[in-house]
Amino acid sequence: HRRETQDALIKIAKWWIKETDIDGLRLDAIRHIDEGFRDRFTAEITAYAKVLGKTNLLLMPENSTGDDRELVKDLEGGTNSGYGYPEYRRNNYALHGRAPTKVLEDSFHRAVAALGGALGRIVRFIDNHDVYRFLRKGEPESVLRMAFAFMLFSLGIPLVYYGSEQAFPQ
């Protein structure tokens, strides 16, 4: 809530954009950030990026929710992407072969109903630094390959977490 802290964080983000020519920022734990600051940050950073000629800066919040509606709320707050935690949570058992594949179809329809066309801007993953590695010890790599195929050919932005492409197990 302190204005000088907010100013400093915005200044730092602008520095990274200008000095490193990055194309996007990950906004960690967005649900714990004051909405007023989130709105100010996204507006000022987006405007600054446009001055630098970046008309499509990716602002990707991380919200480890299980509710698609929270992703919609994040998108309405000035971000243009997000991590697909709700689908990750719904799909995990089916991708491991422990639930019917109908779960995947139903999950997709739930995501489309909530996010509509914005679903194509959501980051899809089967594991990352905040969750267990996808492949469990003793599982065949074919389970991982099928999950990768599902993720890579589904609607959205695929994220391959380092080591998963080498079948690192949990």
mmCIF file of C-alpha atoms in Angstrom:
data_model
loop_
_atom_site.group_PDB
_atom_site.id
_atom_site.type_symbol
_atom_site.label_atom_id
_atom_site.label_comp_id
_atom_site.label_asym_id
_atom_site.label_seq_id
_atom_site.Cartn_x
_atom_site.Cartn_y
_atom_site.Cartn_z
ATOM 1 C CA HIS A 1 0.000 0.000 0.000
ATOM 2 C CA ARG A 2 2.999 2.302 0.331
ATOM 3 C CA ARG A 3 3.257 4.526 -2.721
ATOM 4 C CA GLU A 4 7.073 4.670 -2.608
ATOM 5 C CA THR A 5 7.272 0.859 -2.643
ATOM 6 C CA GLN A 6 4.891 0.682 -5.594
ATOM 7 C CA ASP A 7 6.906 3.354 -7.419
ATOM 8 C CA ALA A 8 10.106 1.382 -6.838
ATOM 9 C CA LEU A 9 8.608 -1.863 -8.145
ATOM 10 C CA ILE A 10 7.310 -0.132 -11.272
ATOM 11 C CA LYS A 11 10.693 1.540 -11.815
ATOM 12 C CA ILE A 12 12.470 -1.831 -11.529
ATOM 13 C CA ALA A 13 10.096 -3.478 -14.017
ATOM 14 C CA LYS A 14 10.598 -0.629 -16.484
ATOM 15 C CA TRP A 15 14.379 -0.978 -16.109
ATOM 16 C CA TRP A 16 14.228 -4.694 -16.968
ATOM 17 C CA ILE A 17 12.080 -4.032 -20.025
ATOM 18 C CA LYS A 18 14.335 -1.275 -21.322
ATOM 19 C CA GLU A 19 17.748 -2.715 -20.460
ATOM 20 C CA THR A 20 17.158 -6.347 -21.379
ATOM 21 C CA ASP A 21 14.532 -6.031 -24.128
ATOM 22 C CA ILE A 22 12.375 -8.687 -22.469
ATOM 23 C CA ASP A 23 9.034 -9.534 -24.025
ATOM 24 C CA GLY A 24 7.142 -10.256 -20.838
ATOM 25 C CA LEU A 25 6.954 -10.419 -17.087
ATOM 26 C CA ARG A 26 5.747 -13.168 -14.777
ATOM 27 C CA LEU A 27 3.759 -11.752 -11.880
ATOM 28 C CA ASP A 28 4.201 -14.223 -9.037
ATOM 29 C CA ALA A 29 1.353 -14.961 -6.612
ATOM 30 C CA ILE A 30 -0.969 -12.359 -8.157
ATOM 31 C CA ARG A 31 -3.825 -13.159 -5.784
ATOM 32 C CA HIS A 32 -1.727 -11.796 -2.913
ATOM 33 C CA ILE A 33 -1.127 -8.458 -4.649
ATOM 34 C CA ASP A 34 -3.411 -5.531 -3.865
ATOM 35 C CA GLU A 35 -5.814 -5.108 -6.800
ATOM 36 C CA GLY A 36 -5.266 -1.353 -6.930
ATOM 37 C CA PHE A 37 -1.525 -1.823 -7.278
ATOM 38 C CA ARG A 38 -1.992 -4.647 -9.798
ATOM 39 C CA ASP A 39 -4.145 -2.387 -11.964
ATOM 40 C CA ARG A 40 -1.688 0.512 -11.671
ATOM 41 C CA PHE A 41 1.314 -1.726 -12.360
ATOM 42 C CA THR A 42 -0.177 -3.379 -15.444
ATOM 43 C CA ALA A 43 -1.394 -0.057 -16.880
ATOM 44 C CA GLU A 44 1.920 1.750 -16.364
ATOM 45 C CA ILE A 45 4.084 -1.134 -17.533
ATOM 46 C CA THR A 46 1.981 -1.719 -20.638
ATOM 47 C CA ALA A 47 2.053 2.000 -21.511
ATOM 48 C CA TYR A 48 5.818 2.149 -20.966
ATOM 49 C CA ALA A 49 6.397 -0.889 -23.147
ATOM 50 C CA LYS A 50 4.382 0.714 -25.945
ATOM 51 C CA VAL A 51 6.595 3.816 -25.789
ATOM 52 C CA LEU A 52 9.530 1.453 -26.394
ATOM 53 C CA GLY A 53 7.725 -0.095 -29.374
ATOM 54 C CA LYS A 54 6.567 -3.229 -27.543
ATOM 55 C CA THR A 55 2.897 -3.435 -28.393
ATOM 56 C CA ASN A 56 2.396 -6.992 -27.190
ATOM 57 C CA LEU A 57 4.176 -7.224 -23.824
ATOM 58 C CA LEU A 58 3.233 -10.444 -22.060
ATOM 59 C CA LEU A 59 2.058 -9.896 -18.492
ATOM 60 C CA MET A 60 1.588 -13.379 -17.099
ATOM 61 C CA PRO A 61 0.245 -13.713 -13.572
ATOM 62 C CA GLU A 62 0.759 -16.874 -11.550
ATOM 63 C CA ASN A 63 -2.371 -17.801 -9.636
ATOM 64 C CA SER A 64 -2.350 -21.374 -8.372
ATOM 65 C CA THR A 65 -6.119 -21.483 -8.161
ATOM 66 C CA GLY A 66 -8.377 -24.342 -9.126
ATOM 67 C CA ASP A 67 -11.092 -21.941 -10.330
ATOM 68 C CA ASP A 68 -11.148 -20.726 -13.947
ATOM 69 C CA ARG A 69 -13.094 -17.622 -12.865
ATOM 70 C CA GLU A 70 -10.064 -16.379 -10.939
ATOM 71 C CA LEU A 71 -8.062 -16.465 -14.181
ATOM 72 C CA VAL A 72 -10.786 -14.347 -15.787
ATOM 73 C CA LYS A 73 -10.483 -11.868 -12.909
ATOM 74 C CA ASP A 74 -6.718 -11.689 -13.467
ATOM 75 C CA LEU A 75 -7.242 -11.004 -17.176
ATOM 76 C CA GLU A 76 -9.699 -8.245 -16.334
ATOM 77 C CA GLY A 77 -7.003 -6.708 -14.112
ATOM 78 C CA GLY A 78 -4.790 -5.815 -17.057
ATOM 79 C CA THR A 79 -2.814 -8.993 -17.607
ATOM 80 C CA ASN A 80 -3.019 -10.864 -20.887
ATOM 81 C CA SER A 81 -2.160 -14.432 -19.948
ATOM 82 C CA GLY A 82 -1.913 -16.727 -16.933
ATOM 83 C CA TYR A 83 -1.015 -20.226 -15.851
ATOM 84 C CA GLY A 84 -3.685 -22.866 -16.440
ATOM 85 C CA TYR A 85 -3.732 -24.202 -12.905
ATOM 86 C CA PRO A 86 -7.445 -25.080 -12.964
ATOM 87 C CA GLU A 87 -6.987 -27.390 -15.969
ATOM 88 C CA TYR A 88 -3.753 -28.752 -14.547
ATOM 89 C CA ARG A 89 -5.581 -29.736 -11.356
ATOM 90 C CA ARG A 90 -8.534 -31.272 -13.223
ATOM 91 C CA ASN A 91 -6.450 -33.134 -15.828
ATOM 92 C CA ASN A 92 -3.613 -34.592 -13.800
ATOM 93 C CA TYR A 93 -5.209 -37.930 -12.845
ATOM 94 C CA ALA A 94 -6.497 -38.554 -16.358
ATOM 95 C CA LEU A 95 -3.101 -37.782 -17.897
ATOM 96 C CA HIS A 96 -1.559 -40.352 -15.561
ATOM 97 C CA GLY A 97 -4.173 -42.913 -16.663
ATOM 98 C CA ARG A 98 -5.924 -42.876 -13.278
ATOM 99 C CA ALA A 99 -9.165 -41.267 -14.457
ATOM 100 C CA PRO A 100 -11.236 -41.546 -17.648
ATOM 101 C CA THR A 101 -10.143 -39.453 -20.625
ATOM 102 C CA LYS A 102 -13.637 -37.913 -20.550
ATOM 103 C CA VAL A 103 -12.223 -35.821 -17.695
ATOM 104 C CA LEU A 104 -9.971 -34.064 -20.232
ATOM 105 C CA GLU A 105 -12.888 -33.227 -22.491
ATOM 106 C CA ASP A 106 -15.035 -31.988 -19.617
ATOM 107 C CA SER A 107 -12.151 -29.905 -18.287
ATOM 108 C CA PHE A 108 -11.657 -28.276 -21.678
ATOM 109 C CA HIS A 109 -15.354 -27.378 -21.904
ATOM 110 C CA ARG A 110 -15.244 -25.847 -18.410
ATOM 111 C CA ALA A 111 -12.224 -23.748 -19.382
ATOM 112 C CA VAL A 112 -13.856 -22.565 -22.624
ATOM 113 C CA ALA A 113 -17.059 -21.678 -20.786
ATOM 114 C CA ALA A 114 -15.130 -19.513 -18.330
ATOM 115 C CA LEU A 115 -12.382 -18.049 -20.523
ATOM 116 C CA GLY A 116 -13.788 -18.106 -24.055
ATOM 117 C CA GLY A 117 -11.247 -16.948 -26.628
ATOM 118 C CA ALA A 118 -8.778 -15.998 -23.874
ATOM 119 C CA LEU A 119 -8.078 -19.719 -23.362
ATOM 120 C CA GLY A 120 -5.622 -19.492 -26.256
ATOM 121 C CA ARG A 121 -3.480 -17.104 -24.190
ATOM 122 C CA ILE A 122 -3.338 -19.330 -21.100
ATOM 123 C CA VAL A 123 -0.115 -21.221 -20.354
ATOM 124 C CA ARG A 124 -0.624 -24.986 -20.280
ATOM 125 C CA PHE A 125 1.719 -27.219 -18.316
ATOM 126 C CA ILE A 126 1.972 -30.712 -16.898
ATOM 127 C CA ASP A 127 4.516 -29.705 -14.244
ATOM 128 C CA ASN A 128 6.505 -26.687 -13.098
ATOM 129 C CA HIS A 129 8.556 -25.443 -10.152
ATOM 130 C CA ASP A 130 5.489 -25.208 -7.867
ATOM 131 C CA VAL A 131 4.123 -28.732 -8.359
ATOM 132 C CA TYR A 132 5.451 -32.288 -8.491
ATOM 133 C CA ARG A 133 7.223 -33.418 -11.626
ATOM 134 C CA PHE A 134 4.767 -35.116 -13.923
ATOM 135 C CA LEU A 135 6.544 -38.453 -14.245
ATOM 136 C CA ARG A 136 6.419 -40.529 -11.073
ATOM 137 C CA LYS A 137 9.053 -43.114 -10.257
ATOM 138 C CA GLY A 138 8.124 -46.416 -11.843
ATOM 139 C CA GLU A 139 5.809 -44.892 -14.478
ATOM 140 C CA PRO A 140 6.699 -45.623 -18.101
ATOM 141 C CA GLU A 141 7.918 -42.731 -20.231
ATOM 142 C CA SER A 142 4.992 -43.400 -22.578
ATOM 143 C CA VAL A 143 2.731 -41.748 -19.974
ATOM 144 C CA LEU A 144 4.889 -38.642 -20.141
ATOM 145 C CA ARG A 145 4.965 -38.650 -23.953
ATOM 146 C CA MET A 146 1.167 -38.854 -24.099
ATOM 147 C CA ALA A 147 0.846 -35.978 -21.598
ATOM 148 C CA PHE A 148 3.293 -33.886 -23.663
ATOM 149 C CA ALA A 149 1.292 -34.585 -26.817
ATOM 150 C CA PHE A 150 -1.902 -33.543 -25.074
ATOM 151 C CA MET A 151 -0.302 -30.331 -23.788
ATOM 152 C CA LEU A 152 1.500 -29.387 -26.996
ATOM 153 C CA PHE A 153 -1.502 -29.923 -29.264
ATOM 154 C CA SER A 154 -4.098 -28.328 -26.987
ATOM 155 C CA LEU A 155 -5.297 -24.747 -27.105
ATOM 156 C CA GLY A 156 -2.985 -22.378 -25.252
ATOM 157 C CA ILE A 157 0.704 -21.675 -24.748
ATOM 158 C CA PRO A 158 2.645 -24.856 -23.877
ATOM 159 C CA LEU A 159 5.264 -24.674 -21.137
ATOM 160 C CA VAL A 160 7.877 -27.429 -20.905
ATOM 161 C CA TYR A 161 9.520 -27.352 -17.487
ATOM 162 C CA TYR A 162 13.254 -28.022 -17.610
ATOM 163 C CA GLY A 163 14.115 -31.677 -17.076
ATOM 164 C CA SER A 164 10.693 -32.949 -18.052
ATOM 165 C CA GLU A 165 11.819 -33.279 -21.674
ATOM 166 C CA GLN A 166 14.464 -35.670 -20.322
ATOM 167 C CA ALA A 167 11.854 -37.614 -18.316
ATOM 168 C CA PHE A 168 13.141 -36.523 -14.916
ATOM 169 C CA PRO A 169 10.906 -38.327 -12.408
ATOM 170 C CA GLN A 170 9.615 -36.977 -9.124
#
